Short mmCIF file of C-alpha atoms in Angstrom, two decimals:
data_model
loop_
_atom_site.label_atom_id
_atom_site.label_comp_id
_atom_site.label_asym_id
_atom_site.label_seq_id
_atom_site.Cartn_x
_atom_site.Cartn_y
_atom_site.Cartn_z
CA MET A 1 156.30 93.77 7.15
CA ASN A 2 154.62 97.00 8.23
CA PRO A 3 156.95 100.02 7.94
CA ARG A 4 157.42 102.16 11.02
CA PRO A 5 157.28 105.95 10.82
CA PRO A 6 160.47 107.92 11.56
CA PRO A 7 161.98 109.28 13.69
CA PRO A 8 162.06 106.75 16.52
CA ARG A 9 163.26 107.21 20.08
CA LEU A 10 166.51 105.26 20.27
CA SER A 11 168.11 103.67 23.32
CA CYS A 12 171.56 102.11 23.40
CA VAL A 13 172.48 99.72 26.22
CA MET A 14 176.20 99.34 26.89
CA PRO A 15 177.35 96.96 29.67
CA ALA A 16 180.73 97.91 31.09
CA TYR A 17 183.13 95.98 33.30
CA ASN A 18 186.52 97.64 33.87
CA GLU A 19 186.17 99.76 30.73
CA ALA A 20 187.30 103.13 32.12
CA MET A 21 189.95 103.29 29.39
CA ASN A 22 187.52 102.78 26.51
CA LEU A 23 184.34 104.61 27.53
CA PRO A 24 185.64 108.18 26.85
CA ARG A 25 186.33 107.18 23.24
CA VAL A 26 183.43 104.80 22.59
CA VAL A 27 180.54 106.81 24.08
CA PRO A 28 181.01 110.02 22.00
CA GLU A 29 181.40 107.98 18.83
CA VAL A 30 178.23 105.97 19.50
CA LEU A 31 176.30 109.10 20.51
CA ALA A 32 177.30 110.85 17.30
CA ALA A 33 176.08 107.88 15.25
CA LEU A 34 172.79 107.70 17.19
CA THR A 35 172.02 111.43 17.01
CA ALA A 36 172.60 111.31 13.26
CA LEU A 37 169.72 108.80 13.09
CA SER A 38 167.25 110.37 15.53
CA PRO A 39 166.94 113.57 17.60
CA GLU A 40 165.74 111.58 20.62
CA VAL A 41 168.39 109.18 21.87
CA GLU A 42 169.85 107.86 25.11
CA LEU A 43 172.89 105.77 25.95
CA ILE A 44 172.67 103.64 29.08
CA ILE A 45 175.98 102.57 30.62
CA VAL A 46 175.49 99.61 32.96
CA ASN A 47 178.45 99.45 35.31
CA ASP A 48 178.65 95.78 36.25
CA GLY A 49 180.61 96.09 39.49
CA SER A 50 183.80 97.36 37.85
CA ARG A 51 186.99 97.48 39.93
CA ASP A 52 188.52 100.42 38.09
CA ASP A 53 187.22 103.98 37.53
CA THR A 54 184.41 102.96 35.17
CA ALA A 55 181.71 104.45 37.45
CA ALA A 56 183.56 107.77 37.79
CA VAL A 57 184.15 107.97 34.04
CA ALA A 58 180.47 107.19 33.39
CA LEU A 59 179.40 109.93 35.84
CA ALA A 60 181.62 112.41 34.01
CA LEU A 61 180.05 111.37 30.70
CA CYS A 62 176.58 111.86 32.21
CA ALA A 63 177.57 115.39 33.23
CA GLY A 64 178.92 116.18 29.77
CA HIS A 65 176.18 114.52 27.70
CA PRO A 66 172.50 114.78 28.67
CA GLN A 67 171.74 111.67 26.61
CA VAL A 68 173.95 109.45 28.79
CA ARG A 69 172.56 107.54 31.78
CA LEU A 70 174.39 105.42 34.33
CA VAL A 71 172.93 102.31 35.93
CA ASP A 72 175.45 101.33 38.58
CA LEU A 73 174.94 97.76 39.83
CA SER A 74 175.74 96.93 43.46
CA ARG A 75 178.31 94.28 42.44
CA ASN A 76 179.39 92.22 39.46
CA PHE A 77 176.37 90.19 38.35
CA GLY A 78 177.72 89.15 34.94
CA LYS A 79 177.11 90.43 31.43
CA GLU A 80 173.78 88.63 30.99
CA ALA A 81 172.35 90.33 34.08
CA ALA A 82 173.86 93.67 33.03
CA LEU A 83 172.14 93.39 29.65
CA ALA A 84 168.85 92.64 31.39
CA ALA A 85 169.32 95.67 33.66
CA GLY A 86 169.94 97.92 30.67
CA LEU A 87 166.90 96.59 28.83
CA ASP A 88 164.73 97.13 31.90
CA HIS A 89 165.80 100.80 32.05
CA ALA A 90 165.60 101.53 28.30
CA ARG A 91 162.81 103.90 27.19
CA GLY A 92 163.26 103.94 23.43
CA ASP A 93 161.03 102.63 20.64
CA ALA A 94 164.04 100.58 19.58
CA VAL A 95 167.00 99.47 21.71
CA VAL A 96 170.53 98.82 20.45
CA LEU A 97 172.85 96.52 22.43
CA MET A 98 176.56 97.23 22.07
CA ASP A 99 179.77 96.35 23.88
CA SER A 100 181.80 99.12 25.51
CA ASP A 101 185.17 98.03 24.11
CA GLY A 102 184.70 99.53 20.63
CA GLN A 103 184.53 96.23 18.77
CA HIS A 104 181.01 96.80 17.44
CA PRO A 105 181.11 99.05 14.35
CA VAL A 106 178.79 102.08 14.55
CA SER A 107 178.76 102.13 10.74
CA LEU A 108 176.24 99.28 10.87
CA LEU A 109 173.69 101.27 12.92
CA PRO A 110 171.99 103.03 9.94
CA ARG A 111 171.34 99.71 8.21
CA MET A 112 170.03 98.15 11.42
CA LEU A 113 167.62 101.05 11.92
CA GLN A 114 166.56 100.83 8.26
CA GLU A 115 165.66 97.15 8.69
CA TRP A 116 163.68 98.04 11.84
CA GLN A 117 161.81 100.84 10.04
CA GLN A 118 160.88 98.34 7.33
CA GLY A 119 159.22 96.09 9.90
CA ALA A 120 161.88 93.88 11.47
CA ASP A 121 161.51 93.42 15.24
CA VAL A 122 165.01 92.02 15.80
CA VAL A 123 168.09 92.91 13.77
CA TYR A 124 171.02 90.81 14.94
CA THR A 125 174.58 90.56 13.73
CA VAL A 126 176.56 87.46 12.84
CA ARG A 127 180.34 87.31 12.86
CA ARG A 128 181.89 86.59 9.48
CA THR A 129 184.86 84.80 11.01
CA ARG A 130 186.28 83.78 14.38
CA ALA A 131 189.87 84.49 13.37
CA ASP A 132 190.53 86.30 16.65
CA GLN A 133 189.85 83.10 18.64
CA THR A 134 192.00 80.03 19.16
CA PRO A 135 191.28 76.86 17.13
CA LEU A 136 190.10 75.15 20.33
CA HIS A 137 187.67 78.01 21.04
CA ARG A 138 186.29 77.82 17.49
CA ARG A 139 185.79 74.04 17.67
CA LEU A 140 184.08 74.30 21.04
CA ALA A 141 181.78 77.02 19.67
CA ARG A 142 180.73 74.79 16.76
CA LEU A 143 180.15 71.90 19.17
CA PHE A 144 178.10 74.12 21.47
CA TYR A 145 175.75 75.38 18.76
CA GLY A 146 175.37 71.86 17.40
CA LEU A 147 174.36 70.54 20.84
CA ILE A 148 172.03 73.39 21.81
CA ASN A 149 170.17 73.20 18.47
CA TRP A 150 170.02 69.38 18.40
CA GLY A 151 166.37 68.37 18.44
CA SER A 152 165.27 71.82 19.62
CA ARG A 153 162.27 73.68 18.22
CA VAL A 154 164.05 76.98 18.93
CA GLN A 155 167.20 77.37 16.86
CA VAL A 156 169.90 79.67 18.25
CA PRO A 157 171.76 81.26 15.30
CA ALA A 158 175.40 80.24 15.25
CA ASP A 159 177.97 83.04 15.67
CA ALA A 160 175.26 85.61 16.52
CA GLY A 161 176.32 88.03 19.24
CA ASP A 162 174.79 90.63 21.53
CA PHE A 163 175.24 93.43 18.99
CA ARG A 164 171.64 93.81 17.86
CA LEU A 165 168.63 96.10 17.65
CA LEU A 166 165.39 95.17 19.41
CA ASP A 167 161.92 96.60 19.05
CA ALA A 168 160.30 97.85 22.27
CA ARG A 169 157.82 94.97 22.32
CA VAL A 170 160.69 92.47 22.13
CA VAL A 171 162.31 94.26 25.07
CA ARG A 172 159.06 93.94 27.04
CA ALA A 173 158.86 90.23 26.20
CA LEU A 174 162.43 89.68 27.44
CA GLY A 175 161.66 91.59 30.63
CA ALA A 176 158.71 89.31 31.31
CA MET A 177 160.98 86.26 31.58
CA PRO A 178 161.76 85.56 35.24
CA GLU A 179 164.67 83.12 35.04
CA ARG A 180 167.88 83.94 36.90
CA HIS A 181 170.33 81.79 34.92
CA ARG A 182 169.98 83.80 31.74
CA PHE A 183 171.40 82.92 28.35
CA MET A 184 170.45 86.00 26.35
CA LYS A 185 171.20 84.53 22.91
CA GLY A 186 168.73 81.75 23.68
CA LEU A 187 166.15 84.22 25.00
CA TYR A 188 166.43 86.34 21.85
CA ALA A 189 165.70 83.25 19.78
CA TRP A 190 162.93 82.00 22.08
CA VAL A 191 160.78 85.16 21.91
CA GLY A 192 160.72 84.91 18.13
CA TYR A 193 159.32 87.91 16.21
CA ARG A 194 160.50 89.03 12.79
CA SER A 195 164.29 88.80 12.67
CA VAL A 196 166.90 89.92 10.16
CA ALA A 197 170.56 88.88 10.24
CA LEU A 198 173.45 91.14 9.21
CA ASP A 199 177.03 89.94 8.95
CA TYR A 200 179.90 92.00 10.33
CA GLU A 201 183.57 91.84 11.23
CA PRO A 202 184.44 92.77 14.85
CA LEU A 203 186.85 95.66 15.23
CA PRO A 204 189.99 95.43 17.42
CA ARG A 205 189.57 96.44 21.05
CA LEU A 206 190.43 100.08 21.64
CA GLY A 207 192.36 99.24 24.80
CA GLY A 208 192.73 96.81 27.64
CA GLN A 209 192.12 93.09 27.54
CA SER A 210 188.96 91.14 26.95
CA HIS A 211 187.26 89.83 30.09
CA TYR A 212 185.54 87.10 28.09
CA GLY A 213 187.99 84.32 27.42
CA LEU A 214 187.67 80.59 27.01
CA GLY A 215 186.67 80.15 30.67
CA GLY A 216 183.88 82.70 30.40
CA ALA A 217 182.68 81.16 27.15
CA PHE A 218 182.63 77.71 28.79
CA ARG A 219 180.57 78.97 31.75
CA LEU A 220 178.12 80.76 29.46
CA GLY A 221 177.90 77.71 27.20
CA THR A 222 177.14 75.49 30.19
CA THR A 223 174.37 77.86 31.27
CA GLY A 224 172.97 77.90 27.74
CA LEU A 225 172.98 74.13 27.40
CA LEU A 226 171.33 73.53 30.76
CA ALA A 227 168.80 76.34 30.33
CA PHE A 228 167.77 75.78 26.72
CA SER A 229 168.52 72.20 25.82
CA ALA A 230 167.86 68.68 27.02
CA ALA A 231 170.76 67.46 24.86
CA PRO A 232 173.01 66.54 27.85
CA LEU A 233 170.24 64.39 29.33
CA ARG A 234 169.52 62.82 25.95
CA LEU A 235 173.20 62.04 25.43
CA MET A 236 173.38 60.46 28.86
CA GLY A 237 170.30 58.36 28.07
CA ALA A 238 171.82 57.30 24.73
CA LEU A 239 175.07 56.35 26.49
CA GLY A 240 173.11 54.27 29.03
CA LEU A 241 171.31 52.47 26.20
CA LEU A 242 174.57 51.73 24.39
CA LEU A 243 176.16 50.41 27.57
CA SER A 244 173.14 48.20 28.24
CA LEU A 245 173.35 46.73 24.73
CA ALA A 246 177.10 46.26 25.07
CA SER A 247 176.68 44.46 28.41
CA LEU A 248 173.98 42.22 26.92
CA LEU A 249 176.20 41.29 23.96
CA TYR A 250 179.13 40.68 26.28
CA GLY A 251 176.98 38.45 28.48
CA MET A 252 175.95 36.41 25.43
CA TRP A 253 179.60 36.08 24.43
CA VAL A 254 180.55 34.85 27.93
CA VAL A 255 177.84 32.16 27.76
CA LEU A 256 178.94 31.03 24.28
CA GLU A 257 182.58 31.04 25.34
CA TYR A 258 181.77 28.87 28.36
CA PHE A 259 179.85 26.21 26.43
CA PHE A 260 181.84 26.08 23.19
CA PHE A 261 185.38 27.23 23.95
CA GLY A 262 185.85 26.98 27.68
CA ILE A 263 187.12 29.87 29.82
CA SER A 264 190.89 30.09 29.73
CA VAL A 265 191.18 33.48 31.53
CA PRO A 266 189.46 34.09 34.88
CA GLY A 267 188.34 37.61 33.77
CA TYR A 268 189.11 39.58 36.90
CA ALA A 269 190.65 42.48 34.97
CA THR A 270 187.65 42.67 32.64
CA LEU A 271 185.19 42.75 35.52
CA ALA A 272 187.21 45.37 37.42
CA ALA A 273 187.55 47.64 34.39
CA GLY A 274 183.86 47.25 33.56
CA MET A 275 182.78 48.09 37.10
CA MET A 276 185.02 51.16 37.22
CA PHE A 277 183.74 52.37 33.85
CA LEU A 278 180.08 51.92 34.78
CA SER A 279 180.66 53.60 38.15
CA GLY A 280 182.23 56.57 36.38
CA VAL A 281 179.28 56.85 33.99
CA GLN A 282 176.83 56.71 36.88
CA LEU A 283 178.69 59.42 38.81
CA MET A 284 178.82 61.57 35.68
CA ALA A 285 175.07 61.17 35.20
CA ILE A 286 174.43 62.07 38.84
CA GLY A 287 176.65 65.16 38.46
CA LEU A 288 174.72 66.23 35.37
CA LEU A 289 171.40 65.83 37.16
CA SER A 290 172.84 67.79 40.09
CA GLU A 291 173.61 70.71 37.78
CA TYR A 292 169.98 70.82 36.65
CA VAL A 293 168.75 70.52 40.25
CA ALA A 294 171.11 73.30 41.41
CA ARG A 295 169.66 75.63 38.80
CA ILE A 296 166.12 74.71 39.83
CA TYR A 297 167.11 75.52 43.43
CA ASP A 298 168.42 78.95 42.38
CA GLU A 299 165.24 79.68 40.43
CA VAL A 300 162.79 78.81 43.22
CA LYS A 301 164.57 81.19 45.63
CA ARG A 302 163.33 84.06 43.42
CA ARG A 303 166.20 86.40 44.23
CA PRO A 304 166.49 89.56 42.11
CA LEU A 305 168.48 89.20 38.94
CA TYR A 306 170.48 92.33 39.83
CA LEU A 307 170.53 95.19 42.34
CA VAL A 308 171.05 98.85 41.40
CA ALA A 309 173.24 100.89 43.73
CA ARG A 310 172.58 104.24 42.02
CA GLU A 311 171.43 105.90 38.84
CA ALA A 312 172.58 109.10 37.19
CA GLY A 313 171.90 111.07 34.02
CA ARG A 314 168.73 112.01 32.19
CA GLY A 315 168.48 110.20 28.87
CA LEU A 316 165.04 109.94 27.35
CA PRO A 317 161.99 110.93 29.38
CA PRO A 318 159.52 108.13 30.16
CA ALA A 319 156.91 107.53 27.46
CA ALA A 320 154.18 108.98 29.72
CA ASP A 321 156.11 112.29 29.89
CA ARG A 322 156.42 112.77 26.13
CA ALA A 323 155.01 115.94 24.71
CA PRO A 324 151.88 115.36 22.60
#
C-alpha cells in the first residue's frame, strides 16, 4: 500500500430522517473529532424528507458552523438514495459515512483515517454482535448474507454497515453507477479496491426510535437479493428440477402399482393436492420473475435517483478553488 500524505480534506456524510432531536448533539461531537484529524473538514447533512424540524435544525447548524452543509431532498427517497446524494456532494479526499442517531462511535475515526493514510481505499466497520436485534432478525440476516453470497464472485461482508471511510476515487466509482434500486453494501463490495475491516460495537441511540426495523431490513434485503444475486432464480430452478424428478418417480410408482399390486384407491386427493402444489410453485415463480421485470422497468425509465430542494452552508470549497 502506498501511504498518503497528511493532512487530507475530510468530508462526512450524515443522512437524517426525523433526527431533529439528535442532530444538535451528534453534529458538534462529530465536528470536534473531524477537526482534530484535519484542518479542512465538512459535514454534509442530507435531510431525507423528514417530517419533523430536521431541516430547520440543520439550517441552524449551518449558521453556527461553517463546516456544516445541508442537502435538503425534495421528499423521502430512502437512506440508500440519501447516501448517494451525500457522496455526490462530498468534496473531500476521503469521505466518512455516519448515521445521525449517535450510534457510530467517533472514537473509531482516528484509526479509520490511519488505515486510509497507510493506503486503504475503503475502511469499513463490522458489528461485533447483533444483541440489539430480535432472534428472528438475526436469523434472517444470516440467511440473507448466505443467499446473496451464494455462488457470487462479489462477496458482501456479513454484518458490515454504512459506517465507513471511502477514498475519493471510490466515491467517484460509486457515483458512476446509474442504477436506481441501490443496495449500497453491495455496491461497496462490487467496486473493490483495497479494503480494511474494523470491528465495533454500536452505541445506544441518543434519542427517538429507530426508523429501520424488521420491515425496512426486509425491503432492503429484497432489493439486495434482486440487484446483486441470481440466487432466487437458481433456487426456483432447483425446485423445478426436484419437482420434475419427484413427478417422474411418482409416475414410475403408479405404473408399478398398477401392474403388480393393483390400484385400490382412485387417487383423486393425490391428484388434487399435486395440482394445487404445482400451481402454487408456478405462481411463485411468475411472481419472482415479475419482481425482476419491475426493477428492469424502473431502471429503463432513467428517473433521477433523488431531487434536491435546496442547499445551504459552505463546507469545503471545490477542489478547483483550492489555494495552491
